[in-house]
Amino acid sequence: NNPTAQACISTISSIAGNLPIHLYSHSQNGKKQADISLPYAKVLVRPNAEEGMTLFLISLFNRLLSEGNAYVRETKVANRVVWNIVYDKVNVERVNGRKLIYVDGKVDSSVFQIPYPHFYDGVKGTSPLDIYKDAIRLDNEILIYLDSQLHNSLGKRTAFKITNASKLTEEQFKAKIKPQIDGVLAAA
């Protein structure tokens, strides 16, 4: 819902969608080698009946970055298999050790999940936006607090930045940073 985040996602997706995609695995001796037998390779062979590879990849990357998962459905068109991105409501569950993909409340075995790899829990991927929104919220709260404290004590608006504030939890901020700021302001 954030226009800046959506513009960034769109830009990254457009750039990534225009790059050549190669899938690799590690051989037994540890060397990286091209591997077309990986599950994702079948999606890249014939991605979509209506779009070319670039548009398909842009849409795929957009879903990965904004939702944390992209889902594609295997479809047969003129005796060949193609893949279309699923925009319906999708839910993933692990039941008796099997991962089940539900589309609109029904199990759909023709749907293939592509999770965002950096934040994948074995069932679903998590969007980088979801991971970092709490850090961004905390950064914003710190800056609002600092601005209000400095404005009240100095009588003017002051801008400054805390490095790595997004790595602090709210409890760490209250325990470590806030007392230091209050002490500086009390001495001013």
PDB file of C-alpha atoms in Angstrom:
ATOM      1  CA  ASN A   1       0.000   0.000   0.000  1.00  0.00           C
ATOM      2  CA  ASN A   2       3.031   2.256   0.292  1.00  0.00           C
ATOM      3  CA  PRO A   3       3.573   4.008  -3.082  1.00  0.00           C
ATOM      4  CA  THR A   4       7.326   4.309  -2.536  1.00  0.00           C
ATOM      5  CA  ALA A   5       7.671   0.600  -1.741  1.00  0.00           C
ATOM      6  CA  GLN A   6       5.522  -0.314  -4.754  1.00  0.00           C
ATOM      7  CA  ALA A   7       7.645   1.903  -7.024  1.00  0.00           C
ATOM      8  CA  CYS A   8      10.794   0.173  -5.729  1.00  0.00           C
ATOM      9  CA  ILE A   9       9.240  -3.277  -6.240  1.00  0.00           C
ATOM     10  CA  SER A  10       8.182  -2.316  -9.762  1.00  0.00           C
ATOM     11  CA  THR A  11      11.670  -1.052 -10.604  1.00  0.00           C
ATOM     12  CA  ILE A  12      13.436  -4.112  -9.176  1.00  0.00           C
ATOM     13  CA  SER A  13      10.944  -6.455 -10.886  1.00  0.00           C
ATOM     14  CA  SER A  14      11.417  -4.726 -14.242  1.00  0.00           C
ATOM     15  CA  ILE A  15      15.194  -4.919 -14.018  1.00  0.00           C
ATOM     16  CA  ALA A  16      15.209  -8.545 -12.828  1.00  0.00           C
ATOM     17  CA  GLY A  17      12.628  -9.546 -15.444  1.00  0.00           C
ATOM     18  CA  ASN A  18      14.889  -8.273 -18.215  1.00  0.00           C
ATOM     19  CA  LEU A  19      17.940 -10.224 -17.057  1.00  0.00           C
ATOM     20  CA  PRO A  20      18.740 -13.713 -18.300  1.00  0.00           C
ATOM     21  CA  ILE A  21      17.751 -16.360 -15.760  1.00  0.00           C
ATOM     22  CA  HIS A  22      19.954 -19.398 -15.210  1.00  0.00           C
ATOM     23  CA  LEU A  23      19.356 -22.061 -12.581  1.00  0.00           C
ATOM     24  CA  TYR A  24      22.301 -23.736 -10.917  1.00  0.00           C
ATOM     25  CA  SER A  25      22.917 -26.521  -8.453  1.00  0.00           C
ATOM     26  CA  HIS A  26      26.090 -27.785  -6.833  1.00  0.00           C
ATOM     27  CA  SER A  27      27.710 -30.940  -8.161  1.00  0.00           C
ATOM     28  CA  GLN A  28      29.045 -33.657  -5.855  1.00  0.00           C
ATOM     29  CA  ASN A  29      32.475 -32.015  -5.924  1.00  0.00           C
ATOM     30  CA  GLY A  30      30.917 -28.681  -4.864  1.00  0.00           C
ATOM     31  CA  LYS A  31      31.149 -26.888  -8.205  1.00  0.00           C
ATOM     32  CA  LYS A  32      28.252 -24.815  -9.484  1.00  0.00           C
ATOM     33  CA  GLN A  33      26.669 -26.159 -12.676  1.00  0.00           C
ATOM     34  CA  ALA A  34      23.663 -25.260 -14.819  1.00  0.00           C
ATOM     35  CA  ASP A  35      20.748 -27.523 -13.934  1.00  0.00           C
ATOM     36  CA  ILE A  36      17.571 -27.684 -16.019  1.00  0.00           C
ATOM     37  CA  SER A  37      16.183 -30.532 -13.887  1.00  0.00           C
ATOM     38  CA  LEU A  38      15.356 -28.189 -10.969  1.00  0.00           C
ATOM     39  CA  PRO A  39      11.617 -27.776 -10.317  1.00  0.00           C
ATOM     40  CA  TYR A  40      11.640 -24.077 -11.239  1.00  0.00           C
ATOM     41  CA  ALA A  41      13.249 -24.788 -14.628  1.00  0.00           C
ATOM     42  CA  LYS A  42      10.013 -26.219 -16.016  1.00  0.00           C
ATOM     43  CA  VAL A  43       8.296 -22.876 -15.379  1.00  0.00           C
ATOM     44  CA  LEU A  44      10.985 -21.010 -17.296  1.00  0.00           C
ATOM     45  CA  VAL A  45      10.851 -23.282 -20.353  1.00  0.00           C
ATOM     46  CA  ARG A  46       7.326 -22.230 -21.368  1.00  0.00           C
ATOM     47  CA  PRO A  47       6.167 -19.604 -18.935  1.00  0.00           C
ATOM     48  CA  ASN A  48       2.931 -18.317 -20.372  1.00  0.00           C
ATOM     49  CA  ALA A  49       0.608 -18.563 -23.362  1.00  0.00           C
ATOM     50  CA  GLU A  50      -0.137 -14.820 -23.579  1.00  0.00           C
ATOM     51  CA  GLU A  51       3.027 -13.100 -22.347  1.00  0.00           C
ATOM     52  CA  GLY A  52       6.630 -13.346 -23.379  1.00  0.00           C
ATOM     53  CA  MET A  53       9.333 -14.381 -20.927  1.00  0.00           C
ATOM     54  CA  THR A  54      10.132 -10.792 -19.864  1.00  0.00           C
ATOM     55  CA  LEU A  55       6.569  -9.818 -18.911  1.00  0.00           C
ATOM     56  CA  PHE A  56       6.044 -13.144 -17.174  1.00  0.00           C
ATOM     57  CA  LEU A  57       9.219 -12.699 -15.094  1.00  0.00           C
ATOM     58  CA  ILE A  58       8.346  -9.093 -14.215  1.00  0.00           C
ATOM     59  CA  SER A  59       4.956 -10.288 -12.896  1.00  0.00           C
ATOM     60  CA  LEU A  60       6.605 -13.191 -11.078  1.00  0.00           C
ATOM     61  CA  PHE A  61       9.216 -11.000  -9.367  1.00  0.00           C
ATOM     62  CA  ASN A  62       6.540  -8.454  -8.479  1.00  0.00           C
ATOM     63  CA  ARG A  63       4.546 -11.173  -6.678  1.00  0.00           C
ATOM     64  CA  LEU A  64       7.650 -12.535  -4.918  1.00  0.00           C
ATOM     65  CA  LEU A  65       8.721  -9.146  -3.601  1.00  0.00           C
ATOM     66  CA  SER A  66       5.268  -7.880  -2.613  1.00  0.00           C
ATOM     67  CA  GLU A  67       3.653 -11.132  -1.404  1.00  0.00           C
ATOM     68  CA  GLY A  68       6.592 -13.406  -0.537  1.00  0.00           C
ATOM     69  CA  ASN A  69       5.272 -16.139  -2.838  1.00  0.00           C
ATOM     70  CA  ALA A  70       4.329 -16.519  -6.465  1.00  0.00           C
ATOM     71  CA  TYR A  71       2.022 -19.279  -7.613  1.00  0.00           C
ATOM     72  CA  VAL A  72       1.840 -20.598 -11.155  1.00  0.00           C
ATOM     73  CA  ARG A  73      -0.663 -23.021 -12.630  1.00  0.00           C
ATOM     74  CA  GLU A  74       0.226 -25.713 -15.116  1.00  0.00           C
ATOM     75  CA  THR A  75      -2.041 -25.437 -18.153  1.00  0.00           C
ATOM     76  CA  LYS A  76      -2.088 -27.416 -21.397  1.00  0.00           C
ATOM     77  CA  VAL A  77      -2.382 -25.344 -24.561  1.00  0.00           C
ATOM     78  CA  ALA A  78      -2.221 -27.022 -27.975  1.00  0.00           C
ATOM     79  CA  ASN A  79      -0.550 -30.172 -26.598  1.00  0.00           C
ATOM     80  CA  ARG A  80       2.116 -28.291 -24.667  1.00  0.00           C
ATOM     81  CA  VAL A  81       2.418 -27.273 -21.047  1.00  0.00           C
ATOM     82  CA  VAL A  82       2.539 -23.571 -20.185  1.00  0.00           C
ATOM     83  CA  TRP A  83       2.467 -21.770 -16.843  1.00  0.00           C
ATOM     84  CA  ASN A  84       0.223 -18.889 -15.813  1.00  0.00           C
ATOM     85  CA  ILE A  85       0.576 -16.811 -12.668  1.00  0.00           C
ATOM     86  CA  VAL A  86      -2.249 -17.419 -10.165  1.00  0.00           C
ATOM     87  CA  TYR A  87      -3.744 -14.210  -8.807  1.00  0.00           C
ATOM     88  CA  ASP A  88      -6.543 -15.917  -6.826  1.00  0.00           C
ATOM     89  CA  LYS A  89      -6.496 -16.295  -3.052  1.00  0.00           C
ATOM     90  CA  VAL A  90      -3.938 -19.009  -2.267  1.00  0.00           C
ATOM     91  CA  ASN A  91      -3.221 -20.705   1.056  1.00  0.00           C
ATOM     92  CA  VAL A  92      -0.492 -23.246   1.783  1.00  0.00           C
ATOM     93  CA  GLU A  93      -0.534 -25.786   4.620  1.00  0.00           C
ATOM     94  CA  ARG A  94       1.555 -28.762   5.618  1.00  0.00           C
ATOM     95  CA  VAL A  95      -0.704 -31.757   6.339  1.00  0.00           C
ATOM     96  CA  ASN A  96       0.806 -35.131   7.336  1.00  0.00           C
ATOM     97  CA  GLY A  97       4.182 -34.054   5.972  1.00  0.00           C
ATOM     98  CA  ARG A  98       2.735 -32.997   2.588  1.00  0.00           C
ATOM     99  CA  LYS A  99       2.482 -29.439   1.416  1.00  0.00           C
ATOM    100  CA  LEU A 100      -1.021 -28.687   0.120  1.00  0.00           C
ATOM    101  CA  ILE A 101      -1.847 -25.632  -1.961  1.00  0.00           C
ATOM    102  CA  TYR A 102      -5.399 -24.341  -1.728  1.00  0.00           C
ATOM    103  CA  VAL A 103      -6.830 -21.958  -4.315  1.00  0.00           C
ATOM    104  CA  ASP A 104     -10.106 -20.347  -3.272  1.00  0.00           C
ATOM    105  CA  GLY A 105     -10.440 -22.951  -0.489  1.00  0.00           C
ATOM    106  CA  LYS A 106      -9.904 -26.064  -2.654  1.00  0.00           C
ATOM    107  CA  VAL A 107      -6.752 -28.162  -3.023  1.00  0.00           C
ATOM    108  CA  ASP A 108      -5.263 -27.504  -6.470  1.00  0.00           C
ATOM    109  CA  SER A 109      -2.457 -29.873  -7.492  1.00  0.00           C
ATOM    110  CA  SER A 110      -1.867 -28.010 -10.761  1.00  0.00           C
ATOM    111  CA  VAL A 111      -0.508 -24.991  -8.845  1.00  0.00           C
ATOM    112  CA  PHE A 112       3.236 -24.705  -8.242  1.00  0.00           C
ATOM    113  CA  GLN A 113       4.613 -22.482  -5.471  1.00  0.00           C
ATOM    114  CA  ILE A 114       7.687 -20.301  -5.906  1.00  0.00           C
ATOM    115  CA  PRO A 115       8.571 -18.853  -2.470  1.00  0.00           C
ATOM    116  CA  TYR A 116      10.810 -15.869  -1.799  1.00  0.00           C
ATOM    117  CA  PRO A 117      13.982 -17.803  -0.922  1.00  0.00           C
ATOM    118  CA  HIS A 118      15.520 -15.637   1.792  1.00  0.00           C
ATOM    119  CA  PHE A 119      12.540 -15.838   4.156  1.00  0.00           C
ATOM    120  CA  TYR A 120      11.099 -19.299   3.467  1.00  0.00           C
ATOM    121  CA  ASP A 121       9.910 -21.362   6.443  1.00  0.00           C
ATOM    122  CA  GLY A 122       9.321 -24.584   4.511  1.00  0.00           C
ATOM    123  CA  VAL A 123       5.657 -23.798   3.894  1.00  0.00           C
ATOM    124  CA  LYS A 124       5.463 -20.178   2.755  1.00  0.00           C
ATOM    125  CA  GLY A 125       7.814 -17.385   1.818  1.00  0.00           C
ATOM    126  CA  THR A 126       7.611 -14.001   3.505  1.00  0.00           C
ATOM    127  CA  SER A 127       7.783 -10.735   1.622  1.00  0.00           C
ATOM    128  CA  PRO A 128      10.777  -8.499   2.330  1.00  0.00           C
ATOM    129  CA  LEU A 129       8.202  -5.752   2.938  1.00  0.00           C
ATOM    130  CA  ASP A 130       6.636  -7.751   5.764  1.00  0.00           C
ATOM    131  CA  ILE A 131      10.035  -8.506   7.275  1.00  0.00           C
ATOM    132  CA  TYR A 132      11.175  -4.901   7.290  1.00  0.00           C
ATOM    133  CA  LYS A 133       7.910  -3.074   8.008  1.00  0.00           C
ATOM    134  CA  ASP A 134       8.428  -3.412  11.773  1.00  0.00           C
ATOM    135  CA  ALA A 135      11.956  -2.030  11.451  1.00  0.00           C
ATOM    136  CA  ILE A 136      10.646   0.867   9.351  1.00  0.00           C
ATOM    137  CA  ARG A 137       7.861   1.522  11.885  1.00  0.00           C
ATOM    138  CA  LEU A 138      10.384   1.581  14.724  1.00  0.00           C
ATOM    139  CA  ASP A 139      12.691   3.910  12.765  1.00  0.00           C
ATOM    140  CA  ASN A 140       9.766   6.256  12.192  1.00  0.00           C
ATOM    141  CA  GLU A 141       8.773   6.193  15.876  1.00  0.00           C
ATOM    142  CA  ILE A 142      12.345   6.957  16.948  1.00  0.00           C
ATOM    143  CA  LEU A 143      12.598   9.880  14.551  1.00  0.00           C
ATOM    144  CA  ILE A 144       9.215  11.262  15.618  1.00  0.00           C
ATOM    145  CA  TYR A 145      10.218  10.979  19.284  1.00  0.00           C
ATOM    146  CA  LEU A 146      13.600  12.621  18.681  1.00  0.00           C
ATOM    147  CA  ASP A 147      12.066  15.387  16.618  1.00  0.00           C
ATOM    148  CA  SER A 148       9.430  16.135  19.255  1.00  0.00           C
ATOM    149  CA  GLN A 149      11.979  16.118  22.093  1.00  0.00           C
ATOM    150  CA  LEU A 150      14.427  18.346  20.262  1.00  0.00           C
ATOM    151  CA  HIS A 151      11.652  20.654  19.098  1.00  0.00           C
ATOM    152  CA  ASN A 152      10.365  21.033  22.663  1.00  0.00           C
ATOM    153  CA  SER A 153      13.794  21.633  24.214  1.00  0.00           C
ATOM    154  CA  LEU A 154      15.414  23.749  21.513  1.00  0.00           C
ATOM    155  CA  GLY A 155      12.366  25.548  20.229  1.00  0.00           C
ATOM    156  CA  LYS A 156      13.084  24.681  16.613  1.00  0.00           C
ATOM    157  CA  ARG A 157      12.841  21.763  14.278  1.00  0.00           C
ATOM    158  CA  THR A 158      16.041  19.715  14.071  1.00  0.00           C
ATOM    159  CA  ALA A 159      16.843  16.828  11.771  1.00  0.00           C
ATOM    160  CA  PHE A 160      19.280  14.071  12.577  1.00  0.00           C
ATOM    161  CA  LYS A 161      19.737  10.392  11.943  1.00  0.00           C
ATOM    162  CA  ILE A 162      20.508   7.310  14.040  1.00  0.00           C
ATOM    163  CA  THR A 163      22.613   4.699  12.282  1.00  0.00           C
ATOM    164  CA  ASN A 164      21.301   1.117  12.507  1.00  0.00           C
ATOM    165  CA  ALA A 165      18.185   2.149  14.442  1.00  0.00           C
ATOM    166  CA  SER A 166      16.204  -0.429  12.498  1.00  0.00           C
ATOM    167  CA  LYS A 167      18.180  -3.168  14.258  1.00  0.00           C
ATOM    168  CA  LEU A 168      16.882  -2.075  17.670  1.00  0.00           C
ATOM    169  CA  THR A 169      13.821  -3.603  19.231  1.00  0.00           C
ATOM    170  CA  GLU A 170      11.352  -1.304  20.911  1.00  0.00           C
ATOM    171  CA  GLU A 171      12.587  -2.534  24.307  1.00  0.00           C
ATOM    172  CA  GLN A 172      16.212  -1.805  23.368  1.00  0.00           C
ATOM    173  CA  PHE A 173      15.252   1.700  22.275  1.00  0.00           C
ATOM    174  CA  LYS A 174      13.424   2.382  25.548  1.00  0.00           C
ATOM    175  CA  ALA A 175      16.257   0.884  27.632  1.00  0.00           C
ATOM    176  CA  LYS A 176      19.312   2.319  25.855  1.00  0.00           C
ATOM    177  CA  ILE A 177      18.654   5.188  23.461  1.00  0.00           C
ATOM    178  CA  LYS A 178      15.726   7.051  25.041  1.00  0.00           C
ATOM    179  CA  PRO A 179      17.481   7.603  28.437  1.00  0.00           C
ATOM    180  CA  GLN A 180      20.580   8.934  26.649  1.00  0.00           C
ATOM    181  CA  ILE A 181      18.501  11.360  24.597  1.00  0.00           C
ATOM    182  CA  ASP A 182      16.559  12.450  27.690  1.00  0.00           C
ATOM    183  CA  GLY A 183      19.856  12.979  29.563  1.00  0.00           C
ATOM    184  CA  VAL A 184      21.293  15.140  26.777  1.00  0.00           C
ATOM    185  CA  LEU A 185      18.097  17.155  26.575  1.00  0.00           C
ATOM    186  CA  ALA A 186      17.987  17.643  30.369  1.00  0.00           C
ATOM    187  CA  ALA A 187      21.552  18.976  30.320  1.00  0.00           C
ATOM    188  CA  ALA A 188      20.821  21.370  27.418  1.00  0.00           C
TER     189      ALA A 188
END
